[in-house]
Tab-separated table of C-alpha atoms in Angstrom:
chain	number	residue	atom	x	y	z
A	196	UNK	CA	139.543	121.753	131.527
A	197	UNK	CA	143.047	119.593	132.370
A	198	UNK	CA	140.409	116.594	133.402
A	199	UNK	CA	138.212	116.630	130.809
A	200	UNK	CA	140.809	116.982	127.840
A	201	UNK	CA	142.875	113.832	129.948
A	202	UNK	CA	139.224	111.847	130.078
A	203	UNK	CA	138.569	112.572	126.638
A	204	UNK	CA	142.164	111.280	125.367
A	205	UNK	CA	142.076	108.393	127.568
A	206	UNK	CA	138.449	107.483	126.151
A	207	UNK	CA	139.861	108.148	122.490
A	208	UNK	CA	143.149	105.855	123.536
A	209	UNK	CA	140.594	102.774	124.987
A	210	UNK	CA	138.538	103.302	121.689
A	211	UNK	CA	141.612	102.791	119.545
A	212	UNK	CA	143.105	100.154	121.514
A	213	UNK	CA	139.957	97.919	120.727
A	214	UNK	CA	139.567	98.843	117.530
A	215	UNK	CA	142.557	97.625	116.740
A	216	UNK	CA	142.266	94.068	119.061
A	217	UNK	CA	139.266	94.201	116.530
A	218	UNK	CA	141.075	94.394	113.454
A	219	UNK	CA	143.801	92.436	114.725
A	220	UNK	CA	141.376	89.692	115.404
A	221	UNK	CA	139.365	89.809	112.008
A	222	UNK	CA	143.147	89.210	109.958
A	223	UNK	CA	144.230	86.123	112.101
A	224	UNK	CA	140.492	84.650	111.381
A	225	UNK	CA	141.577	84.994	107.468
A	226	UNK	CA	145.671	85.310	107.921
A	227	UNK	CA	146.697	81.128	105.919
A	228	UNK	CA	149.708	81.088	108.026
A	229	UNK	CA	147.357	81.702	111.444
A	230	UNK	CA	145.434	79.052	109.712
A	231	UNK	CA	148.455	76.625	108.670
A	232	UNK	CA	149.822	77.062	112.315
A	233	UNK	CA	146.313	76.492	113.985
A	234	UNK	CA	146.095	72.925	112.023
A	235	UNK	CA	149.445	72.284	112.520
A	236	UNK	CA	149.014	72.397	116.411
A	237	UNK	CA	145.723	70.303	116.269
A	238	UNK	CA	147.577	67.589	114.816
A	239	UNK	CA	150.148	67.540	116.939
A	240	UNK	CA	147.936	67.833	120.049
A	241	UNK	CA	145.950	64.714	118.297
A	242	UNK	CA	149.439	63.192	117.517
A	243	UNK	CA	150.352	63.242	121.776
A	244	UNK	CA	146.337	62.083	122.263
A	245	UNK	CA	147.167	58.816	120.203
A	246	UNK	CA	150.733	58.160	121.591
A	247	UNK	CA	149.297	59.087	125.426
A	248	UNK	CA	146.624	56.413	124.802
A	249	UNK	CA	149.074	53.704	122.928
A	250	UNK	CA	151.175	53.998	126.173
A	251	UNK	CA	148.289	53.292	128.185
A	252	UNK	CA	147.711	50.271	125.821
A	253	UNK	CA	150.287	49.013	126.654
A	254	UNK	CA	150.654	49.490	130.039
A	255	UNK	CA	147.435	47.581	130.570
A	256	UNK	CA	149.038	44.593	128.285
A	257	UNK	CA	152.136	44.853	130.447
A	258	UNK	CA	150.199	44.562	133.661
A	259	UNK	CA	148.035	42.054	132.883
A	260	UNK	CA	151.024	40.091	131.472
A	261	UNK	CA	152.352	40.417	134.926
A	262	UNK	CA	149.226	39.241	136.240
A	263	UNK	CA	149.322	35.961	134.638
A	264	UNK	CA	152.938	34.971	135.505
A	265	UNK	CA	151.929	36.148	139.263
A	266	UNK	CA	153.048	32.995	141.349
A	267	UNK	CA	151.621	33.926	145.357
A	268	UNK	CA	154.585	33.544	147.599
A	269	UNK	CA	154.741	30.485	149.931
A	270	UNK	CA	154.393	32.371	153.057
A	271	UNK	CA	151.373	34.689	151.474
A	272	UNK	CA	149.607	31.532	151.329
A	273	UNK	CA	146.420	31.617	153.595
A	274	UNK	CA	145.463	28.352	153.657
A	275	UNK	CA	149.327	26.742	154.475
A	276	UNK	CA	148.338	29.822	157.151
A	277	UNK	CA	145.471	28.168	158.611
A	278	UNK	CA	147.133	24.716	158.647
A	279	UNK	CA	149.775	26.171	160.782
A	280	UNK	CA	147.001	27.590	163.225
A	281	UNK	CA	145.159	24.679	163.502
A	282	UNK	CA	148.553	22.436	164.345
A	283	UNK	CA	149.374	25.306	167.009
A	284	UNK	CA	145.796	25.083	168.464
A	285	UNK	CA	146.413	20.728	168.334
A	286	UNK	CA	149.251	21.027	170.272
A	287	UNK	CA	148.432	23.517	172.608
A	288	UNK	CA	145.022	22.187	173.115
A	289	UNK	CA	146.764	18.879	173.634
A	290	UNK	CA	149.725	20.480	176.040
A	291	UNK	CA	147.220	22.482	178.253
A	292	UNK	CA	144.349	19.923	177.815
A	293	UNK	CA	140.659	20.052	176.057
A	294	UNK	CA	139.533	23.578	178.075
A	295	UNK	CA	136.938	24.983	175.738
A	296	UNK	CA	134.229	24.722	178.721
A	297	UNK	CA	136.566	24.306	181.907
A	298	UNK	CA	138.279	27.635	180.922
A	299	UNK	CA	135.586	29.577	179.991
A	300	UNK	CA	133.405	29.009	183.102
A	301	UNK	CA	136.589	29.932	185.187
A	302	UNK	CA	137.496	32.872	183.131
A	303	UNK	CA	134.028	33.952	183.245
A	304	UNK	CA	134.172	33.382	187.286
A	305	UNK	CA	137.289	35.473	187.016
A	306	UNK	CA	136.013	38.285	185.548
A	307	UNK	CA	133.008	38.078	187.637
A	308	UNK	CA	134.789	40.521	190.347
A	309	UNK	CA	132.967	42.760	193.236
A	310	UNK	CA	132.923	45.282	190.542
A	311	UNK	CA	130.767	43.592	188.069
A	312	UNK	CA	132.455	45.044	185.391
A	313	UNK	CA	132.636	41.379	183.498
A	314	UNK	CA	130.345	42.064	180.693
A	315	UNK	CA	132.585	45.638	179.228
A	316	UNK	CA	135.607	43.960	179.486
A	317	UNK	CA	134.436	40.573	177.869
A	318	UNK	CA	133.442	42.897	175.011
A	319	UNK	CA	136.818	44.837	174.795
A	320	UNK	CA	138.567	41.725	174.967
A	321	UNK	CA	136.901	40.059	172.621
A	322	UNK	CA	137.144	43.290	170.000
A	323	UNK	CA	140.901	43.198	170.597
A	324	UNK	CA	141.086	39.674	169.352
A	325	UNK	CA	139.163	40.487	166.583
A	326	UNK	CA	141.859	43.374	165.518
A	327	UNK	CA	144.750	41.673	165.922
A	328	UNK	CA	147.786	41.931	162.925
A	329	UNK	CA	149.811	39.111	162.972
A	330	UNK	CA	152.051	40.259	160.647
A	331	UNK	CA	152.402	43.615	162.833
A	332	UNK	CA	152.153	41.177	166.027
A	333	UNK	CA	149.454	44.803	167.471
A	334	UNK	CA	146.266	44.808	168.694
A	335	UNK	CA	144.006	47.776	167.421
A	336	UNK	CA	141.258	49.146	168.745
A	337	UNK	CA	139.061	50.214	166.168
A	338	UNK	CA	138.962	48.620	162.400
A	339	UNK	CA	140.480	51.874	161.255
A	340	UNK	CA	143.369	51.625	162.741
């Protein structure tokens, strides 16, 4: 009898309890201050919306401001780069003499071993050159790196 009077009270307590979320409910749906409070917060929210997106107004302004009075550094230059290279390669080429076909018959010859292993490391070789960093000074071994 103890169980079913507690079940019975407890389903009585749960009925109450939502019959009052209920009622509690229907007043703030007609309650002005609910409603004075409820506008009150949607302007504000619309209030931060409008500021949030002036800032970001601006911020693009600012940036592309910035933008404009960019001046690329000397040294960032890639074509006073490339000049530089090229003089290198002049005077080298003219220190160590015109070997574009002498050298690479003889380095070809030289890689030519009894192992016959010339052709895989002519490949890594040449992918090494191709991911080198002069500004690190490295050689990489894959582009992701």
């Amino acid at each position: 009898m103890e169980k079913e009077n507690k079940k019975m009270r407890d389903k009585a307590r749960k009925e109450k309890n939502e019959l009052v979320r209920q009622l509690v409910a229907f007043i703030r749906k007609r309650d002005k201050r609910v409603q004075a409070h409820r506008k009150l917060v949607e302007e504000q929210n619309a209030e931060k919306a409008r500021k949030a997106e002036e800032m970001r107004r601006q911020q693009k302004l600012r940036q592309a401001k910035l933008a404009e009075q960019y001046k690329e550094q000397s040294w960032m230059t890639v074509a006073d780069l490339e000049k530089e290279l090229r003089e290198m390669e002049a005077r080298y080429e003219k220190e160590f003499g015109d070997g574009s076909d002498e050298d690479e018959g003889e380095e070809h010859e030289f890689k030519d071993g009894p192992d016959g292993k010339d052709s895989d490391e002519a490949e890594d070789a040449e992918l090494y050159d191709d991911l080198y960093c002069p500004a690190c000074d490295k050689s990489f071994k894959t582009e992701k790196a």
